[in-house]
């Protein structure tokens, strides 16, 4: 039996405490309380000659000239429109800045949740494919997927708070957005309210979370029961059927979840392969975390039946799915770039203009690093190579989610500072506590699994 | 003294693997092993060095990528930068997404084909090449181990090979060929 070391516990608690503090102090407490606060902030920044202030100023001047200057300035209404426009700009900036800590929280919350979900999907696939190499890793996978429960609750609470109006990160939830004549009226979103309305959105989220957790709860139970009564493989067969059904349920719900939780940040935009794209992201992150936790546990001497061939297989999956992710990223990007239809291409224009380094850097990290580090068959057996590649993959996919969410909520006001790092640490701490706690609850060898013997002698 | 080789025939791949290990322990030199199908672990048992074909393929892939890039940069950007449907042909980078499918395909094309040709050259395979098969049964159900017997005690070797499970042992005079 594995026991969570006190060092790991302390580390996780420090992450939670420090992360929570950073998020609260650097995020929620320093977000501007009102539009006046933003006005004051801008004035201060300009007085100090700060970069940001200067940028905001030029932005203001430029947009003033572009939009109203030519048309109205000659009519003598220039001044009135300028102050109108300035307050509009301030309102815009105020919304972005008050969205910042919430978006940071959302991105980190979703990132760790999707790791658990990706890992659960991987686990189900291993069961259904009757893989001979992976049963030795089942307890590690069960441990990681156990975050699905706590992470699901956190995710749902966050969605619920958002749906009840605690923040404004989803623009389609603006009051009056579907009322003709209202100042927030948006005909495009109004046409989608049949799908994008808060009650239905929350019900869907709840149903998906219950479905996923039901599977995860059952399969863990079956796995433990199979250890106790391995004769006849009754529990194994049950697990097989449940996994097959889960995979069908998963691919449908995961797709809808990606529309609901990520794509609806940009309610004017849509992409058909978005569900696959988010899936690839979660799948590769899940596999990477399996590899990292396995290497950690093995280095502590708890997985003596895992050899470097298992690590090699996990690294192959990391390599392959990273390239699959890149394929989907590129397919989505290139199709939209090539046809350049205005209603689709704005999605990438905002990302290329405001998030240039992050947007392309994220692709480089997620593609080039795994490609070059993990291509060599010998490197895939070397732990520190796999760990290095794994850290880059996780970082890259955090940035991937970040670039999916942030442009719609904070726009050009993004920065990876205290709230972002803080919320990442907060959820990382919870994640580590939950998964290692579950791993310590059962023997690390699923000895009742009919393929466990093959897995122990697996050699590639 | 003439050069001699011994052909030891086996009918089972497990026996063959065992025999290869014993022969290597005895420090007899195995010249060649003929099998009708790939025997897992044979090259390890014989102590053959790993293939470097994969490294070749990687380098060929890089060549393919370079060819694609240089070709399209010359044609589409340098030589005649036309405006085709509003695509930005000012620099290679600006129009790169449109080139990626070709870059990818040429990388794979070069890596695959040049690697296969390398394989043919290294293993000396080509049409009209006369087969080097010492015994036709090795393509069907027999395994043949060829051992150098020059300057060795043939009597003792034959007995030893018989004990390793060989079903048939032939002594071949190399000069006769």
mmCIF file of N, CA and C in Angstrom, chain A residues 330 333-334 337-338 375, chain B residues 58 87 94-95 97 100:
data_model
loop_
_atom_site.group_PDB
_atom_site.id
_atom_site.type_symbol
_atom_site.label_atom_id
_atom_site.label_comp_id
_atom_site.label_asym_id
_atom_site.label_seq_id
_atom_site.Cartn_x
_atom_site.Cartn_y
_atom_site.Cartn_z
ATOM 1 N N UNK A 330 -4.239 22.596 -36.395
ATOM 2 C CA UNK A 330 -3.914 23.144 -37.706
ATOM 3 C C UNK A 330 -5.114 23.052 -38.652
ATOM 4 N N UNK A 333 -7.357 25.863 -37.757
ATOM 5 C CA UNK A 333 -6.766 27.155 -38.098
ATOM 6 C C UNK A 333 -6.701 27.345 -39.613
ATOM 7 N N UNK A 334 -6.181 26.331 -40.306
ATOM 8 C CA UNK A 334 -5.929 26.496 -41.730
ATOM 9 C C UNK A 334 -7.222 26.637 -42.521
ATOM 10 N N UNK A 337 -8.373 30.180 -41.824
ATOM 11 C CA UNK A 337 -7.429 31.142 -42.430
ATOM 12 C C UNK A 337 -7.575 31.151 -43.951
ATOM 13 N N UNK A 338 -7.724 29.967 -44.528
ATOM 14 C CA UNK A 338 -7.737 29.855 -45.981
ATOM 15 C C UNK A 338 -8.967 30.528 -46.593
ATOM 16 N N UNK A 375 10.688 11.541 -30.154
ATOM 17 C CA UNK A 375 10.707 10.737 -31.369
ATOM 18 C C UNK A 375 11.626 9.537 -31.207
ATOM 19 N N UNK B 58 14.714 9.754 -40.593
ATOM 20 C CA UNK B 58 14.580 11.089 -40.017
ATOM 21 C C UNK B 58 15.316 12.116 -40.880
ATOM 22 N N UNK B 87 -4.446 35.561 -51.477
ATOM 23 C CA UNK B 87 -3.492 34.947 -50.542
ATOM 24 C C UNK B 87 -2.250 35.828 -50.461
ATOM 25 N N UNK B 94 3.993 34.340 -44.314
ATOM 26 C CA UNK B 94 2.624 34.843 -44.370
ATOM 27 C C UNK B 94 1.679 33.874 -45.074
ATOM 28 N N UNK B 95 2.223 33.135 -46.025
ATOM 29 C CA UNK B 95 1.365 32.217 -46.787
ATOM 30 C C UNK B 95 1.578 30.779 -46.365
ATOM 31 N N UNK B 97 0.463 28.577 -44.019
ATOM 32 C CA UNK B 97 -0.575 27.554 -43.821
ATOM 33 C C UNK B 97 -0.967 26.850 -45.108
ATOM 34 N N UNK B 100 1.618 24.063 -45.878
ATOM 35 C CA UNK B 100 1.863 22.973 -44.920
ATOM 36 C C UNK B 100 1.460 21.590 -45.457
#
